[in-house]
Amino acid sequence: MRMKLLAGGMLLTLAAPALAENWDFVLVNKTGKTIKMVEVSVAGSGDWKKDKREEDQGPGTIKPGDDYTVHFEKDPKVCKYDVRMTFEGDETPIIWTGFDTCKFAFGDFALNGGTPSVKGT
């Protein structure tokens, strides 16, 4: 009887949906600037979280033209995220809004005349 309860409890644990999961997408730096920090937030929420890879490996930079895998905690009910980048030198953050992580694994993040734009692939 005790084994059946234990096994049943384990099955319930396995069947329970995760509230959040680690996720990633590839950021292609087409901004023409060196990126110092990447943060991700559910679109429109303003609840910024540092890229998890950055937390693990310490500060680094993403040079123009480089690809960088952004690791973040994804809410399974949400597809669109805002991406905020801080650049080396001017320290000014710029926000790209509504990047769809359900549709796109790669994003070409660019600045066109200072205006952020992203093309997902």
C-alpha positions as CSV (number, residue, x, y, z in Angstrom):
1,M,0.0,0.0,0.0
2,R,2.8,2.4,0.9
3,M,4.5,1.8,-2.4
4,K,1.3,2.5,-4.3
5,L,0.9,5.9,-2.5
6,L,4.6,6.7,-3.3
7,A,4.2,5.7,-6.9
8,G,1.0,7.7,-7.2
9,G,2.6,10.8,-5.7
10,M,5.5,10.5,-8.1
11,L,3.1,10.3,-11.1
12,L,1.2,13.4,-9.9
13,T,4.5,15.3,-9.6
14,L,5.5,14.3,-13.1
15,A,2.1,15.2,-14.6
16,A,2.0,18.7,-13.0
17,P,2.8,21.4,-15.6
18,A,5.9,23.5,-15.0
19,L,5.2,27.1,-14.1
20,A,8.2,28.3,-16.0
21,E,11.0,26.7,-18.0
22,N,14.4,27.7,-19.2
23,W,14.4,28.8,-22.8
24,D,16.6,30.4,-25.3
25,F,16.9,32.2,-28.6
26,V,19.8,33.3,-30.7
27,L,20.3,37.1,-30.8
28,V,22.2,38.2,-33.9
29,N,23.8,41.6,-33.1
30,K,23.2,43.8,-36.1
31,T,23.1,47.0,-34.1
32,G,26.6,48.2,-35.1
33,K,27.4,48.5,-31.3
34,T,28.9,46.3,-28.7
35,I,26.3,44.9,-26.3
36,K,27.2,44.9,-22.7
37,M,24.1,43.4,-21.1
38,V,20.9,41.6,-22.3
39,E,17.7,41.5,-20.3
40,V,14.3,39.9,-21.2
41,S,10.8,40.7,-20.0
42,V,7.3,39.4,-20.8
43,A,6.1,41.9,-23.4
44,G,4.8,45.1,-21.8
45,S,5.5,44.0,-18.2
46,G,8.7,45.8,-17.5
47,D,9.9,43.0,-15.2
48,W,13.4,42.7,-16.5
49,K,15.5,39.6,-15.9
50,K,19.2,39.3,-16.8
51,D,20.1,36.7,-19.4
52,K,20.8,33.5,-17.4
53,R,23.9,32.8,-19.3
54,E,25.3,36.2,-18.3
55,E,24.5,35.4,-14.7
56,D,26.4,32.1,-14.9
57,Q,29.4,33.3,-16.9
58,G,29.8,36.9,-15.7
59,P,29.8,40.0,-17.7
60,G,30.8,39.7,-21.4
61,T,30.3,41.6,-24.6
62,I,28.6,40.8,-27.8
63,K,30.4,42.4,-30.7
64,P,28.6,43.7,-33.8
65,G,27.9,40.7,-36.1
66,D,28.2,38.2,-33.3
67,D,25.5,35.6,-32.5
68,Y,24.7,35.1,-28.9
69,T,22.3,32.5,-27.3
70,V,20.1,34.3,-24.7
71,H,18.9,32.0,-21.9
72,F,15.8,33.1,-20.0
73,E,13.0,31.7,-17.9
74,K,10.0,31.4,-20.2
75,D,6.4,31.4,-19.0
76,P,4.8,28.6,-21.0
77,K,1.6,30.7,-21.6
78,V,3.5,33.6,-23.2
79,C,5.2,33.9,-26.6
80,K,6.1,37.6,-26.9
81,Y,9.0,39.1,-25.0
82,D,10.7,42.5,-24.8
83,V,14.5,42.5,-25.1
84,R,16.5,45.3,-23.5
85,M,20.1,45.7,-24.4
86,T,22.7,48.0,-22.8
87,F,25.6,49.0,-24.9
88,E,29.2,49.5,-24.1
89,G,30.3,53.1,-23.9
90,D,27.0,55.0,-23.7
91,E,25.3,52.7,-21.1
92,T,22.0,53.6,-22.6
93,P,19.4,50.7,-22.7
94,I,17.4,50.2,-25.8
95,I,14.2,48.0,-25.9
96,W,13.0,45.8,-28.7
97,T,9.4,45.0,-28.1
98,G,7.3,41.9,-28.8
99,F,9.9,39.4,-30.1
100,D,7.9,36.1,-30.6
101,T,9.9,33.3,-29.1
102,C,7.3,30.7,-30.1
103,K,7.7,31.5,-33.8
104,F,11.4,32.4,-34.0
105,A,14.6,30.8,-32.7
106,F,16.8,33.5,-34.2
107,G,16.4,37.3,-34.2
108,D,18.4,39.8,-36.1
109,F,18.4,42.8,-33.7
110,A,19.2,46.0,-35.5
111,L,19.1,49.8,-35.1
112,N,17.8,51.7,-38.1
113,G,18.5,55.4,-37.6
114,G,18.5,54.7,-33.8
115,T,15.1,52.9,-34.0
116,P,15.2,49.3,-32.8
117,S,14.0,46.6,-35.3
118,V,14.1,42.8,-35.2
119,K,13.6,40.3,-37.9
120,G,12.9,36.8,-36.7
121,T,13.9,33.6,-38.5
